């Protein structure tokens, strides 16, 4: 699972040991429903598609501005321009937004692992995060 990689990076465990440890952590905290309900990846995937669609539209505009770029494709020039631009947009945004997805997962694991240290070092952020989690997961958050 993706949370095991975070444990590997933080503590240097083997992948299997990290996977067992992180799932034990989530089970002890009662957060299995929270990690199952993580919608960040879905939202970021939707953003990738939206960005790809916008990039495809830019490809269509580029085809209209300079049709010689796609002249070898006869009647399919618009489809090729859109498809190629869409693909570039999706790939670049997926690479970029994977950093955001990994960061959110790291915050989740770090918060589960050491909430007191987070509160000690960043009391305002910790308070905001706890309040938000209590609103969404009142029974599961455990604090």
PDB file of C-alpha atoms in Angstrom:
ATOM      1  CA  UNK A   1       0.000   0.000   0.000  1.00  0.00           C
ATOM      2  CA  UNK A   2       1.081   3.585  -0.503  1.00  0.00           C
ATOM      3  CA  UNK A   3       1.332   4.246   3.222  1.00  0.00           C
ATOM      4  CA  UNK A   4       4.030   1.590   3.552  1.00  0.00           C
ATOM      5  CA  UNK A   5       6.312   3.622   1.295  1.00  0.00           C
ATOM      6  CA  UNK A   6       5.981   6.534   3.706  1.00  0.00           C
ATOM      7  CA  UNK A   7       7.089   4.317   6.578  1.00  0.00           C
ATOM      8  CA  UNK A   8      10.008   3.051   4.489  1.00  0.00           C
ATOM      9  CA  UNK A   9      11.083   6.636   3.877  1.00  0.00           C
ATOM     10  CA  UNK A  10      10.572   7.780   7.458  1.00  0.00           C
ATOM     11  CA  UNK A  11      12.008   4.836   9.366  1.00  0.00           C
ATOM     12  CA  UNK A  12      13.934   2.698   6.864  1.00  0.00           C
ATOM     13  CA  UNK A  13      11.870  -0.472   7.403  1.00  0.00           C
ATOM     14  CA  UNK A  14      11.589  -3.085   4.694  1.00  0.00           C
ATOM     15  CA  UNK A  15       8.453  -2.724   2.592  1.00  0.00           C
ATOM     16  CA  UNK A  16       6.682  -5.698   4.162  1.00  0.00           C
ATOM     17  CA  UNK A  17       7.544  -4.637   7.701  1.00  0.00           C
ATOM     18  CA  UNK A  18       6.511  -1.062   6.951  1.00  0.00           C
ATOM     19  CA  UNK A  19       3.175  -2.213   5.522  1.00  0.00           C
ATOM     20  CA  UNK A  20       2.456  -4.274   8.616  1.00  0.00           C
ATOM     21  CA  UNK A  21       3.479  -1.449  10.964  1.00  0.00           C
ATOM     22  CA  UNK A  22       1.467   1.263   9.247  1.00  0.00           C
ATOM     23  CA  UNK A  23      -1.665  -0.883   9.049  1.00  0.00           C
ATOM     24  CA  UNK A  24      -1.233  -1.767  12.730  1.00  0.00           C
ATOM     25  CA  UNK A  25      -0.993   1.961  13.469  1.00  0.00           C
ATOM     26  CA  UNK A  26      -4.222   2.699  11.590  1.00  0.00           C
ATOM     27  CA  UNK A  27      -6.009  -0.232  13.244  1.00  0.00           C
ATOM     28  CA  UNK A  28      -4.892   0.900  16.718  1.00  0.00           C
ATOM     29  CA  UNK A  29      -6.098   4.431  16.036  1.00  0.00           C
ATOM     30  CA  UNK A  30      -9.349   3.163  14.524  1.00  0.00           C
ATOM     31  CA  UNK A  31      -8.569   4.984  11.301  1.00  0.00           C
ATOM     32  CA  UNK A  32      -9.172   2.202   8.818  1.00  0.00           C
ATOM     33  CA  UNK A  33     -12.351   3.914   7.640  1.00  0.00           C
ATOM     34  CA  UNK A  34     -10.482   7.200   7.310  1.00  0.00           C
ATOM     35  CA  UNK A  35      -7.829   5.762   5.004  1.00  0.00           C
ATOM     36  CA  UNK A  36     -10.521   3.905   3.039  1.00  0.00           C
ATOM     37  CA  UNK A  37     -12.445   7.140   2.602  1.00  0.00           C
ATOM     38  CA  UNK A  38      -9.480   9.188   1.363  1.00  0.00           C
ATOM     39  CA  UNK A  39     -10.835  11.051  -1.670  1.00  0.00           C
ATOM     40  CA  UNK A  40      -7.753  13.146  -2.400  1.00  0.00           C
ATOM     41  CA  UNK A  41      -6.478  10.742  -5.080  1.00  0.00           C
ATOM     42  CA  UNK A  42      -9.851  10.804  -6.849  1.00  0.00           C
ATOM     43  CA  UNK A  43     -10.003  14.593  -6.814  1.00  0.00           C
ATOM     44  CA  UNK A  44      -6.453  14.893  -8.118  1.00  0.00           C
ATOM     45  CA  UNK A  45      -7.217  12.379 -10.891  1.00  0.00           C
ATOM     46  CA  UNK A  46     -10.195  14.496 -11.902  1.00  0.00           C
ATOM     47  CA  UNK A  47      -7.930  17.559 -11.980  1.00  0.00           C
ATOM     48  CA  UNK A  48      -5.555  15.654 -14.277  1.00  0.00           C
ATOM     49  CA  UNK A  49      -8.409  14.997 -16.692  1.00  0.00           C
ATOM     50  CA  UNK A  50      -9.553  18.614 -16.546  1.00  0.00           C
ATOM     51  CA  UNK A  51      -6.022  19.854 -17.179  1.00  0.00           C
ATOM     52  CA  UNK A  52      -5.704  17.348 -20.027  1.00  0.00           C
ATOM     53  CA  UNK A  53      -8.958  18.650 -21.526  1.00  0.00           C
ATOM     54  CA  UNK A  54      -7.726  22.228 -21.298  1.00  0.00           C
ATOM     55  CA  UNK A  55      -4.409  21.235 -22.869  1.00  0.00           C
ATOM     56  CA  UNK A  56      -6.361  19.472 -25.637  1.00  0.00           C
ATOM     57  CA  UNK A  57      -8.261  22.681 -26.298  1.00  0.00           C
ATOM     58  CA  UNK A  58      -4.940  24.512 -26.520  1.00  0.00           C
ATOM     59  CA  UNK A  59      -3.904  21.896 -29.085  1.00  0.00           C
ATOM     60  CA  UNK A  60      -7.013  22.677 -31.121  1.00  0.00           C
ATOM     61  CA  UNK A  61      -6.193  26.377 -31.010  1.00  0.00           C
ATOM     62  CA  UNK A  62      -2.615  25.643 -32.081  1.00  0.00           C
ATOM     63  CA  UNK A  63      -3.982  23.580 -34.973  1.00  0.00           C
ATOM     64  CA  UNK A  64      -6.058  26.554 -36.086  1.00  0.00           C
ATOM     65  CA  UNK A  65      -3.152  28.994 -35.711  1.00  0.00           C
ATOM     66  CA  UNK A  66      -0.577  26.827 -37.461  1.00  0.00           C
ATOM     67  CA  UNK A  67      -2.246  24.006 -39.428  1.00  0.00           C
ATOM     68  CA  UNK A  68       1.073  22.977 -40.990  1.00  0.00           C
ATOM     69  CA  UNK A  69       2.043  21.254 -37.726  1.00  0.00           C
ATOM     70  CA  UNK A  70      -0.619  18.616 -38.266  1.00  0.00           C
ATOM     71  CA  UNK A  71      -1.018  18.669 -42.084  1.00  0.00           C
ATOM     72  CA  UNK A  72       0.072  15.064 -42.584  1.00  0.00           C
ATOM     73  CA  UNK A  73      -3.016  13.754 -40.796  1.00  0.00           C
ATOM     74  CA  UNK A  74      -5.559  14.923 -43.427  1.00  0.00           C
ATOM     75  CA  UNK A  75      -9.051  14.907 -41.874  1.00  0.00           C
ATOM     76  CA  UNK A  76      -7.850  13.738 -38.461  1.00  0.00           C
ATOM     77  CA  UNK A  77      -5.660  16.757 -37.748  1.00  0.00           C
ATOM     78  CA  UNK A  78      -8.007  18.155 -35.110  1.00  0.00           C
ATOM     79  CA  UNK A  79      -8.278  14.795 -33.337  1.00  0.00           C
ATOM     80  CA  UNK A  80      -4.526  14.313 -33.381  1.00  0.00           C
ATOM     81  CA  UNK A  81      -3.932  17.866 -32.119  1.00  0.00           C
ATOM     82  CA  UNK A  82      -6.423  17.399 -29.303  1.00  0.00           C
ATOM     83  CA  UNK A  83      -5.270  13.870 -28.426  1.00  0.00           C
ATOM     84  CA  UNK A  84      -1.569  14.693 -28.399  1.00  0.00           C
ATOM     85  CA  UNK A  85      -2.090  17.838 -26.310  1.00  0.00           C
ATOM     86  CA  UNK A  86      -4.501  16.015 -23.997  1.00  0.00           C
ATOM     87  CA  UNK A  87      -1.943  13.287 -23.407  1.00  0.00           C
ATOM     88  CA  UNK A  88       0.824  15.781 -22.655  1.00  0.00           C
ATOM     89  CA  UNK A  89      -1.446  17.674 -20.247  1.00  0.00           C
ATOM     90  CA  UNK A  90      -2.513  14.517 -18.396  1.00  0.00           C
ATOM     91  CA  UNK A  91       1.026  13.180 -18.053  1.00  0.00           C
ATOM     92  CA  UNK A  92       2.555  16.444 -16.835  1.00  0.00           C
ATOM     93  CA  UNK A  93      -0.290  17.135 -14.401  1.00  0.00           C
ATOM     94  CA  UNK A  94      -0.243  13.543 -13.097  1.00  0.00           C
ATOM     95  CA  UNK A  95       3.470  13.803 -12.365  1.00  0.00           C
ATOM     96  CA  UNK A  96       3.051  17.173 -10.696  1.00  0.00           C
ATOM     97  CA  UNK A  97      -0.042  16.276  -8.669  1.00  0.00           C
ATOM     98  CA  UNK A  98       1.463  12.977  -7.508  1.00  0.00           C
ATOM     99  CA  UNK A  99       3.694  15.102  -5.275  1.00  0.00           C
ATOM    100  CA  UNK A 100       0.578  16.645  -3.713  1.00  0.00           C
ATOM    101  CA  UNK A 101      -1.010  13.215  -3.253  1.00  0.00           C
ATOM    102  CA  UNK A 102       2.104  11.832  -1.588  1.00  0.00           C
ATOM    103  CA  UNK A 103       2.337  14.890   0.646  1.00  0.00           C
ATOM    104  CA  UNK A 104      -1.239  14.442   1.850  1.00  0.00           C
ATOM    105  CA  UNK A 105      -0.577  10.772   2.591  1.00  0.00           C
ATOM    106  CA  UNK A 106       2.601  11.681   4.489  1.00  0.00           C
ATOM    107  CA  UNK A 107       0.726  14.224   6.597  1.00  0.00           C
ATOM    108  CA  UNK A 108      -1.906  11.600   7.373  1.00  0.00           C
ATOM    109  CA  UNK A 109       0.654   8.999   8.469  1.00  0.00           C
ATOM    110  CA  UNK A 110       2.721  11.544  10.404  1.00  0.00           C
ATOM    111  CA  UNK A 111      -0.367  12.855  12.172  1.00  0.00           C
ATOM    112  CA  UNK A 112      -1.414   9.320  13.112  1.00  0.00           C
ATOM    113  CA  UNK A 113       2.107   8.465  14.273  1.00  0.00           C
ATOM    114  CA  UNK A 114       2.889  11.541  16.363  1.00  0.00           C
ATOM    115  CA  UNK A 115      -0.068  13.883  17.005  1.00  0.00           C
ATOM    116  CA  UNK A 116       1.477  15.285  20.191  1.00  0.00           C
ATOM    117  CA  UNK A 117       4.666  16.346  18.410  1.00  0.00           C
ATOM    118  CA  UNK A 118       2.588  18.018  15.730  1.00  0.00           C
ATOM    119  CA  UNK A 119       0.596  19.870  18.374  1.00  0.00           C
ATOM    120  CA  UNK A 120       3.768  20.852  20.191  1.00  0.00           C
ATOM    121  CA  UNK A 121       5.473  22.256  17.083  1.00  0.00           C
ATOM    122  CA  UNK A 122       2.448  23.652  15.227  1.00  0.00           C
ATOM    123  CA  UNK A 123      -0.387  24.237  17.725  1.00  0.00           C
ATOM    124  CA  UNK A 124      -2.641  26.284  15.415  1.00  0.00           C
ATOM    125  CA  UNK A 125      -2.423  23.828  12.526  1.00  0.00           C
ATOM    126  CA  UNK A 126      -2.911  20.906  14.878  1.00  0.00           C
ATOM    127  CA  UNK A 127      -6.013  22.494  16.343  1.00  0.00           C
ATOM    128  CA  UNK A 128      -7.465  23.195  12.902  1.00  0.00           C
ATOM    129  CA  UNK A 129      -6.756  19.662  11.758  1.00  0.00           C
ATOM    130  CA  UNK A 130      -8.272  18.090  14.865  1.00  0.00           C
ATOM    131  CA  UNK A 131     -11.399  20.253  14.605  1.00  0.00           C
ATOM    132  CA  UNK A 132     -11.862  19.392  10.940  1.00  0.00           C
ATOM    133  CA  UNK A 133     -11.415  15.685  11.598  1.00  0.00           C
ATOM    134  CA  UNK A 134     -13.874  15.783  14.509  1.00  0.00           C
ATOM    135  CA  UNK A 135     -16.499  17.295  12.232  1.00  0.00           C
ATOM    136  CA  UNK A 136     -16.090  14.649   9.530  1.00  0.00           C
ATOM    137  CA  UNK A 137     -15.160  11.588  11.641  1.00  0.00           C
ATOM    138  CA  UNK A 138     -16.483  12.222  15.175  1.00  0.00           C
ATOM    139  CA  UNK A 139     -16.366   8.573  16.284  1.00  0.00           C
ATOM    140  CA  UNK A 140     -13.238   7.460  14.441  1.00  0.00           C
ATOM    141  CA  UNK A 141     -10.716  10.227  15.084  1.00  0.00           C
ATOM    142  CA  UNK A 142     -10.078   9.200  18.697  1.00  0.00           C
ATOM    143  CA  UNK A 143      -8.959  12.554  20.102  1.00  0.00           C
TER     144      UNK A 143
END
